[in-house]
Short mmCIF file of C-alpha atoms in Angstrom, two decimals:
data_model
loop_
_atom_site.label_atom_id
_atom_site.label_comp_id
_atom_site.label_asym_id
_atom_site.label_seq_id
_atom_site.Cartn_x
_atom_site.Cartn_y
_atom_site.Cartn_z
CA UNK Y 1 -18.26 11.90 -18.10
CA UNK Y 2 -18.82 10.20 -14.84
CA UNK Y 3 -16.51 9.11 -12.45
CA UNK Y 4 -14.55 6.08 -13.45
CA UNK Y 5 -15.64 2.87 -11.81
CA UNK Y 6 -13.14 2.49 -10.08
CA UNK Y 7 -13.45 5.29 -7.90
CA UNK Y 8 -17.07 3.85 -7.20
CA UNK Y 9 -15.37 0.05 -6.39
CA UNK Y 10 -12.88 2.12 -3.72
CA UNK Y 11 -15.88 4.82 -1.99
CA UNK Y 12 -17.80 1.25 -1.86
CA UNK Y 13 -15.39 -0.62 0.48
CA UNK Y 14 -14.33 2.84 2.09
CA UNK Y 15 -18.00 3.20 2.89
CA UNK Y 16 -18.35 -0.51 4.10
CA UNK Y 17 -15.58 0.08 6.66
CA UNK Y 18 -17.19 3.05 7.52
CA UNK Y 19 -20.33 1.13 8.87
CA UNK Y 20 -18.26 -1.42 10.56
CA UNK Y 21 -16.32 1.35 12.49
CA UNK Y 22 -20.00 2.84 13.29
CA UNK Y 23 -21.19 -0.87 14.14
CA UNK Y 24 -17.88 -0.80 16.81
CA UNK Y 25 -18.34 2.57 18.21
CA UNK Y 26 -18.87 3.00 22.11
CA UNK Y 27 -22.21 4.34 23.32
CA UNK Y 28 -22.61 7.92 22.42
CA UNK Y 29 -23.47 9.11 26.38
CA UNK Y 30 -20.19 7.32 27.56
CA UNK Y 31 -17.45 8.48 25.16
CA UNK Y 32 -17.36 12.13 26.71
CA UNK Y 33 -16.75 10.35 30.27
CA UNK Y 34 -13.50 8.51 28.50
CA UNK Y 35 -12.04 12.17 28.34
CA UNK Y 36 -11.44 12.39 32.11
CA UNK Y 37 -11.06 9.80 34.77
CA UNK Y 38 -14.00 7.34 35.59
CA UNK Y 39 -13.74 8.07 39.30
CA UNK Y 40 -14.33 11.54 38.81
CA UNK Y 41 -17.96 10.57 37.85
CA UNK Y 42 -20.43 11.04 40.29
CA UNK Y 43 -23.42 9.36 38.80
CA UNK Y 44 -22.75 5.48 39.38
CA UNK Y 45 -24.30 3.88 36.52
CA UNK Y 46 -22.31 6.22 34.40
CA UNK Y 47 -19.11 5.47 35.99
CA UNK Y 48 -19.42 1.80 35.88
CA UNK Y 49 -20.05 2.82 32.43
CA UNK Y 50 -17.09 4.60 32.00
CA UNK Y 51 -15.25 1.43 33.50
CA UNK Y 52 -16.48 -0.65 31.25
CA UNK Y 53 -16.31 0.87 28.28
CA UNK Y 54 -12.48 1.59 29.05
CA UNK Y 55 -12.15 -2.01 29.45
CA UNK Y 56 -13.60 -2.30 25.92
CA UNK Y 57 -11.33 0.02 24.15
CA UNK Y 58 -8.13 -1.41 25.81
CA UNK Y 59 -8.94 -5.09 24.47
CA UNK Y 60 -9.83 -3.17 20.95
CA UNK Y 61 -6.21 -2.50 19.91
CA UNK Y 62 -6.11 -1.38 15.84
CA UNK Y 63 -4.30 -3.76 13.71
CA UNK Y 64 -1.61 -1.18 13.22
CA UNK Y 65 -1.39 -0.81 17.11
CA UNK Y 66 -0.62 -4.19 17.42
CA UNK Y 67 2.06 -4.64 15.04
CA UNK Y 68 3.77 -1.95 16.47
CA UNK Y 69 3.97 -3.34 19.81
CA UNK Y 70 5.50 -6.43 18.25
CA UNK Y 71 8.31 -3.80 15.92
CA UNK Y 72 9.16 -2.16 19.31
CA UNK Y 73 10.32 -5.72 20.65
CA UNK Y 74 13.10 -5.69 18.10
CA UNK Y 75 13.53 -1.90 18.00
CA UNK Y 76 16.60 -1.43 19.95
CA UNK Y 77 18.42 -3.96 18.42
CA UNK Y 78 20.44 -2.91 15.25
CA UNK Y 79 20.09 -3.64 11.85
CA UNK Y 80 16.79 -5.59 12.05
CA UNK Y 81 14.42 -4.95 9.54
CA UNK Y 82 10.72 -4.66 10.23
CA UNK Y 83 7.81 -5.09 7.16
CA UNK Y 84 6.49 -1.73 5.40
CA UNK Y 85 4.25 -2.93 2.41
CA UNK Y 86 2.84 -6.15 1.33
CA UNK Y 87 5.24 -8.53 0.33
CA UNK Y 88 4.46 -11.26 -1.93
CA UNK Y 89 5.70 -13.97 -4.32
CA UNK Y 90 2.81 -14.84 -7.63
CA UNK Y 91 5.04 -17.51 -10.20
CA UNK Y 92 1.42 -17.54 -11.72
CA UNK Y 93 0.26 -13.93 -13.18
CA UNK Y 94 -1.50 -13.47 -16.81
CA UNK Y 95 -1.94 -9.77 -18.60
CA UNK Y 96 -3.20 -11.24 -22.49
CA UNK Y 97 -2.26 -8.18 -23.75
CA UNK Y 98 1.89 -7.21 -22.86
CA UNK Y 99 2.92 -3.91 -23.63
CA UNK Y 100 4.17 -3.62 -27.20
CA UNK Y 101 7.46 -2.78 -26.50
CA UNK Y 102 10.35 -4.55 -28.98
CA UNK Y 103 11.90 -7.20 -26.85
CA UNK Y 104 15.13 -7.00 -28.40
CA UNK Y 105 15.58 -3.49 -27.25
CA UNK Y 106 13.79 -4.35 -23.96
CA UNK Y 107 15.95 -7.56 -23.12
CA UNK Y 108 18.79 -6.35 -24.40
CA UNK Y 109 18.85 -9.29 -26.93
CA UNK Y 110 20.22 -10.00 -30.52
CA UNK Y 111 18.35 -12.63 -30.62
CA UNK Y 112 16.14 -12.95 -33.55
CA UNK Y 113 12.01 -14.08 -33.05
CA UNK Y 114 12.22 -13.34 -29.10
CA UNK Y 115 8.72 -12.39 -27.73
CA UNK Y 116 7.65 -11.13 -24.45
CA UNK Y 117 5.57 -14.09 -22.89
CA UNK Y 118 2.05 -13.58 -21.53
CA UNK Y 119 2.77 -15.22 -18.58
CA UNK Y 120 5.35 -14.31 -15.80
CA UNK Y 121 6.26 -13.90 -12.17
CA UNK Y 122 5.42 -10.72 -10.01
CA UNK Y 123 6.88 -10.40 -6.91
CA UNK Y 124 7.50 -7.62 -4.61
CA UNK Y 125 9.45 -7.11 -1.45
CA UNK Y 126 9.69 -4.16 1.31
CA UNK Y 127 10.41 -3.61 4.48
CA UNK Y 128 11.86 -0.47 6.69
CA UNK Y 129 14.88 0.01 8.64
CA UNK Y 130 14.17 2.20 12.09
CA UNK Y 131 16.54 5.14 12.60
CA UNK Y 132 15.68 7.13 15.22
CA UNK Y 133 12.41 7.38 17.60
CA UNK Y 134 10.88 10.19 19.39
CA UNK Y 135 13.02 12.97 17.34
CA UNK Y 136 10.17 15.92 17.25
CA UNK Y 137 7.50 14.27 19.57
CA UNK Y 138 7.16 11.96 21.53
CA UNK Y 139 5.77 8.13 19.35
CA UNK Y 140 7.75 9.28 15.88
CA UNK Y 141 9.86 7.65 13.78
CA UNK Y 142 11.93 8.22 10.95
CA UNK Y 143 13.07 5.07 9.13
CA UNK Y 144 14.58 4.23 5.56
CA UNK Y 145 11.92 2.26 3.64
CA UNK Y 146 12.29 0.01 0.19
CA UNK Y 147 10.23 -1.38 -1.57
CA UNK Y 148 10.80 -3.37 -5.05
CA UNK Y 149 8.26 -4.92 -7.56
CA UNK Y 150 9.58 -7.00 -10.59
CA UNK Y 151 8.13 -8.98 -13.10
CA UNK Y 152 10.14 -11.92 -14.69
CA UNK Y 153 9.47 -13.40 -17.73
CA UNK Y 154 10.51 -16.80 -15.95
CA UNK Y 155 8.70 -18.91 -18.58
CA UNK Y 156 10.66 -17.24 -21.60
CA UNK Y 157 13.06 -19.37 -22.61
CA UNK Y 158 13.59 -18.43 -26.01
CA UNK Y 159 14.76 -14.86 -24.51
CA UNK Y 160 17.11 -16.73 -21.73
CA UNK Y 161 14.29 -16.05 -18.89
CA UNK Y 162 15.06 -12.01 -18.49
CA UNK Y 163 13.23 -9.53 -16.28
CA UNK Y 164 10.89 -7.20 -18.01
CA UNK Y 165 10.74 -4.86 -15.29
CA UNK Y 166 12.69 -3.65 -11.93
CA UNK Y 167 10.92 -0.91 -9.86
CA UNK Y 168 13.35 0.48 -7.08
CA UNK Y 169 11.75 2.96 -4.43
CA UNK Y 170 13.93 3.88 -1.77
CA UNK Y 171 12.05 6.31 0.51
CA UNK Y 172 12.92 8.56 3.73
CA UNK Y 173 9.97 8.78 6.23
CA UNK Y 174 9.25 10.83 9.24
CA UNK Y 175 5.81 8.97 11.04
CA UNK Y 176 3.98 9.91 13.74
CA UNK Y 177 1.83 7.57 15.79
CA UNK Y 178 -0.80 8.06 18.35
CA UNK Y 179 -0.41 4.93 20.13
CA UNK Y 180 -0.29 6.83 24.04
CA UNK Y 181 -2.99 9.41 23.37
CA UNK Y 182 -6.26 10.44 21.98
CA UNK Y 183 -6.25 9.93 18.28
CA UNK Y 184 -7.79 12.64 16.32
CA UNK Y 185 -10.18 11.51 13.78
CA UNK Y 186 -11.02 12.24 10.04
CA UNK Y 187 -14.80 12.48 8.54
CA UNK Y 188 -15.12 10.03 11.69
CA UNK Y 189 -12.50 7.75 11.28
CA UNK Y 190 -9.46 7.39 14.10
CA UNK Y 191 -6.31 8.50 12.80
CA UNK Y 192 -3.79 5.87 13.59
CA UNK Y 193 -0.73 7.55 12.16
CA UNK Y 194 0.31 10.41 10.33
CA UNK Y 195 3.43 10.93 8.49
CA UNK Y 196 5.22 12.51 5.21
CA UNK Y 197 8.29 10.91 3.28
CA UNK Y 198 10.66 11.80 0.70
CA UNK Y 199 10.11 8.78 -2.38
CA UNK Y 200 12.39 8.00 -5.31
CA UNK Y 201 11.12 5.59 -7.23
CA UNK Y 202 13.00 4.33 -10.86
CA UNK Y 203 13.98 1.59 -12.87
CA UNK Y 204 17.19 1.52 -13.03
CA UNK Y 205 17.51 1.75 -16.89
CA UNK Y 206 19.41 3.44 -19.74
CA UNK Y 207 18.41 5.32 -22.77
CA UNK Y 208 15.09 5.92 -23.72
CA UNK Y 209 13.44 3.03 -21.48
CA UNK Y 210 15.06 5.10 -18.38
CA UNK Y 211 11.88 5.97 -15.87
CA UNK Y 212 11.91 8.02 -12.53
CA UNK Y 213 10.41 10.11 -10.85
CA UNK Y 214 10.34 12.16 -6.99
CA UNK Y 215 7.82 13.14 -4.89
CA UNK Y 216 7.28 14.64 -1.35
CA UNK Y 217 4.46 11.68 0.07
CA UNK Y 218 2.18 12.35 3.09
CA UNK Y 219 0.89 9.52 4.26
CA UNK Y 220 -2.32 9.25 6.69
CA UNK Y 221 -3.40 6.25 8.18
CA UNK Y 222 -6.95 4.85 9.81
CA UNK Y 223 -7.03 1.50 11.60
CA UNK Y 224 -9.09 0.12 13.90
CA UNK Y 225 -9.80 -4.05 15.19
CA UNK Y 226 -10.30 -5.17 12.12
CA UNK Y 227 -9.54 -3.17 9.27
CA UNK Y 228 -7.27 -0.24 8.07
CA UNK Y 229 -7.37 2.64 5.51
CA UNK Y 230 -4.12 4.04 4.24
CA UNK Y 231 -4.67 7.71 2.20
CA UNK Y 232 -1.13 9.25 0.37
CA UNK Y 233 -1.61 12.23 -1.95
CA UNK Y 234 1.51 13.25 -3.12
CA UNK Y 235 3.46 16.64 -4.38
CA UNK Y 236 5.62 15.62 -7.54
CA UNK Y 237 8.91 17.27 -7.57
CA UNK Y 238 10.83 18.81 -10.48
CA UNK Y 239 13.59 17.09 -13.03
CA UNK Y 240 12.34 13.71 -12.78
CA UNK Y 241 12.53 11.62 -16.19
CA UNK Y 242 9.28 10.57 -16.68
CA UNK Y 243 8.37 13.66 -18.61
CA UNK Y 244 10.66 12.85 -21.06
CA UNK Y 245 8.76 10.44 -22.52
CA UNK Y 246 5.29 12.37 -22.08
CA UNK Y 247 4.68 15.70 -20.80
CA UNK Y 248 1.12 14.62 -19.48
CA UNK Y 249 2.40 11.69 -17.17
CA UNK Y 250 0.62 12.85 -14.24
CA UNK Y 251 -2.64 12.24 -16.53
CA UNK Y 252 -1.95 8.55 -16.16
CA UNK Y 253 -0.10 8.15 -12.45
CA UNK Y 254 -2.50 10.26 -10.68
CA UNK Y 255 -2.28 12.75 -7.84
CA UNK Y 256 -2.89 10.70 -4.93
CA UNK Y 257 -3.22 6.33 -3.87
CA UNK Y 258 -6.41 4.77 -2.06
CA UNK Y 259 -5.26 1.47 0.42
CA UNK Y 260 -7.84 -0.53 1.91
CA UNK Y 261 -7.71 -3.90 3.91
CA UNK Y 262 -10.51 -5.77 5.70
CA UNK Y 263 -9.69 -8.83 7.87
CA UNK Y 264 -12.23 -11.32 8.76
CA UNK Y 265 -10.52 -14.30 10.64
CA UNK Y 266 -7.16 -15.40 8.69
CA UNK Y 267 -8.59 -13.98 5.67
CA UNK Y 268 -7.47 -10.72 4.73
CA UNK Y 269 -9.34 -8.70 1.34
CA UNK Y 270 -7.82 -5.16 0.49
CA UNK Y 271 -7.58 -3.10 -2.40
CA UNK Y 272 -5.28 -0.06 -4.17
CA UNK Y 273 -6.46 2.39 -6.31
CA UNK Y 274 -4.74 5.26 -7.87
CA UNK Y 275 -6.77 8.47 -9.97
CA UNK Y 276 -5.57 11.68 -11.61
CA UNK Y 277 -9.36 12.30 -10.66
CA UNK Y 278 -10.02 13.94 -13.86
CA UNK Y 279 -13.61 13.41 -15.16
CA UNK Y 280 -13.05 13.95 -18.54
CA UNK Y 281 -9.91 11.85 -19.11
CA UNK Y 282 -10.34 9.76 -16.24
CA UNK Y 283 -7.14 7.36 -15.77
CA UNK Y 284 -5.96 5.33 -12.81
CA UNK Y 285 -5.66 2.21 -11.77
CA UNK Y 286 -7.43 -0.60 -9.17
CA UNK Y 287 -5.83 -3.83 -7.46
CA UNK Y 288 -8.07 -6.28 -5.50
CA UNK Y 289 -6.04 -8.99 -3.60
CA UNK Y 290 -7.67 -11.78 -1.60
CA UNK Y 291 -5.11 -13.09 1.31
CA UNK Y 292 -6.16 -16.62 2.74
CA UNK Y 293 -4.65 -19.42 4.81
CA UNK Y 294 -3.04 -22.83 3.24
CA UNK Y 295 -3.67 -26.09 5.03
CA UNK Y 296 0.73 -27.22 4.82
CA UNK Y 297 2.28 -23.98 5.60
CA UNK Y 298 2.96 -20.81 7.40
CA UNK Y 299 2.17 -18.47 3.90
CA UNK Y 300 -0.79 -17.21 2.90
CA UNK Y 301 -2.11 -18.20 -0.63
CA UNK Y 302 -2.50 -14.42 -2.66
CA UNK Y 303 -4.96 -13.58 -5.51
CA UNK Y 304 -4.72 -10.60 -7.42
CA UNK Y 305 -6.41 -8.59 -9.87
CA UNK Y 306 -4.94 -5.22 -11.58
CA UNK Y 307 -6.30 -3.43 -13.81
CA UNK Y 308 -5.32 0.34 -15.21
CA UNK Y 309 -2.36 2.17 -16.18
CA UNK Y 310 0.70 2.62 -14.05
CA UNK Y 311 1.13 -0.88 -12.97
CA UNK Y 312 4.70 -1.14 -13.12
CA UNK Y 313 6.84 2.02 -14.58
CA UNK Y 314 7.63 0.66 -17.72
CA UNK Y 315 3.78 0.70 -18.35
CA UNK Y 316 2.71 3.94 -16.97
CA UNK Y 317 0.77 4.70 -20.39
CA UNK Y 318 -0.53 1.33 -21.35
CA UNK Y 319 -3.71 -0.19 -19.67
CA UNK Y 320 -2.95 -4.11 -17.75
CA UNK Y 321 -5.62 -6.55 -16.99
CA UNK Y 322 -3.42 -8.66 -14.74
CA UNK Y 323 -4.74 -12.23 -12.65
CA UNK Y 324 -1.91 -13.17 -10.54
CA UNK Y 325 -1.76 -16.43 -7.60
CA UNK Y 326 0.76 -17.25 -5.43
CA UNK Y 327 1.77 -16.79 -1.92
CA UNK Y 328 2.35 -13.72 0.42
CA UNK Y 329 5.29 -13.25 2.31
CA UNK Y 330 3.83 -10.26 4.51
CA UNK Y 331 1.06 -8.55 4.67
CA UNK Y 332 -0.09 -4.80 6.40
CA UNK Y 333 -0.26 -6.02 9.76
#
């Protein structure tokens, strides 16, 4: 069986930031000069050159450069928290086909001829708290990172408006970045940061609708002007609850997740996707979100489309089609 399609949809836009990076890159002949200094160069159209294209590269900050020049502003004052993930608010977000679960059992709910309503709200927030810099090397940080994504059946008032789902994922990271040296690049792409974290991630339930699990997360990151790439493959460790309710869970979360984002002006399009990359049983799932300005206000209006297995916990083994608008709160950089 082939690959699924959306492993196809995710090497596409990989491959069309690829060409923009190549479209960006300085002149072949001049990027060994940027290794040592430009007045060490004896030929004087090549060290003009040199000068330059030096010039270039300093106005040609990555995205992720320049949002951490704006967290180290506020890093040495305590207790303020900086942005880790997207955060968003969508009241608006349709999946026609819920998971089948029994919504008294799920709500918690005597209540006879309760449903669980097409219709809800998805939000999620995150955001890091700094706790110590330059601990093995020089640019690394370790923070405490959270993220949570809910989805709250807002419109249901026959089952007195209840939360389906709570995903809590408290996570220890170590990150290094390359911000005051030569970044070392991937199949051709700058690494911007490199890093590995310790993630919980549960939902905070009893009984059989209990759902965790723990993995060891290395995280690699690629950013340049314009766009970023953000690659975490991920070791899964042992005792988690997940297994309880299928041995073969790893069959639907996958082994690894795929982050893209693309900025062009105030508009920002980026995309998830997560694969056991298994070409038989091929499972996973893809999220397209379209970030754009509004006319009245500091947000950004958010569309989003997710499609797959894994979505939220809860639904780790049933497939979502999900269209979702609203408004983000924060965005990668």
């Amino acid at each position: 069986m082939a690959i699924s399609k959306q492993i196809q949809l995710a090497f596409t836009l990989c491959a069309s930031l690829i060409a923009s990076v190549q479209a960006n890159t300085l002149d072949s002949a001049i990027i060994p000069q940027l290794q040592k200094p430009c007045s060490e160069i004896t030929n004087n159209e090549k060290r003009l050159a040199c000068f330059d294209a030096k010039s270039q590269q300093n106005k040609q900050k990555s995205l992720q450069k320049e949002r951490r020049e704006l967290e180290k502003a506020t890093s040495d004052t305590p207790f303020i928290m900086q942005s880790y993930r997207p955060s968003y608010f969508l009241p608006l977000s349709y999946n026609p086909k819920q998971n089948p679960r029994d919504p008294n059992i799920l709500f918690n709910s005597p209540k006879e001829g309760i449903g669980i309503d097409d219709v809800e709200v998805k939000f999620q927030i995150s955001f890091k708290l700094p706790l110590a810099k330059n601990v093995l090397m020089e640019n690394d940080v370790v923070s405490m990172n959270y993220t949570q994504l809910s989805f709250w059946q807002l419109y249901n008032k026959n089952a007195s408006k209840p939360f389906r789902e709570n995903n809590y994922e408290p996570e220890v990271m170590w990150m290094l970045d390359f911000d005051n040296k030569q970044p070392p690049s991937l199949f051709g792409l700058p690494i911007d940061s490199f890093g590995v974290s310790f993630n919980h991630q549960s939902n905070g339930r009893s009984n059989n609708f209990s759902l965790g699990w723990n993995r060891v997360i290395f995280h690699l990151m690629f950013s340049d002007k314009n766009w970023l790439i953000a690659f975490r493959p991920w070791i899964r460790m042992p005792g988690d609850h997940l297994k309880v309710h299928d041995t073969s869970t790893d069959h639907y979360m996958g082994k690894f997740d795929l982050s893209a984002a693309y900025k062009v002006g105030k508009h920002t399009f980026s995309t998830k996707l997560r694969n056991n990359l298994n070409t038989t049983k091929n499972k996973g799932y893809l999220e397209l979100n379209w970030s754009f300005p509004l006319p009245v206000s500091q947000l950004k209006g958010f569309v989003q489309y997710s499609t797959g297995y894994g979505e939220a916990l809860i639904d780790y083994n049933h497939k979502v089609n999900r269209v979702s608008l609203g408004f983000l709160l924060a965005d990668w950089f």
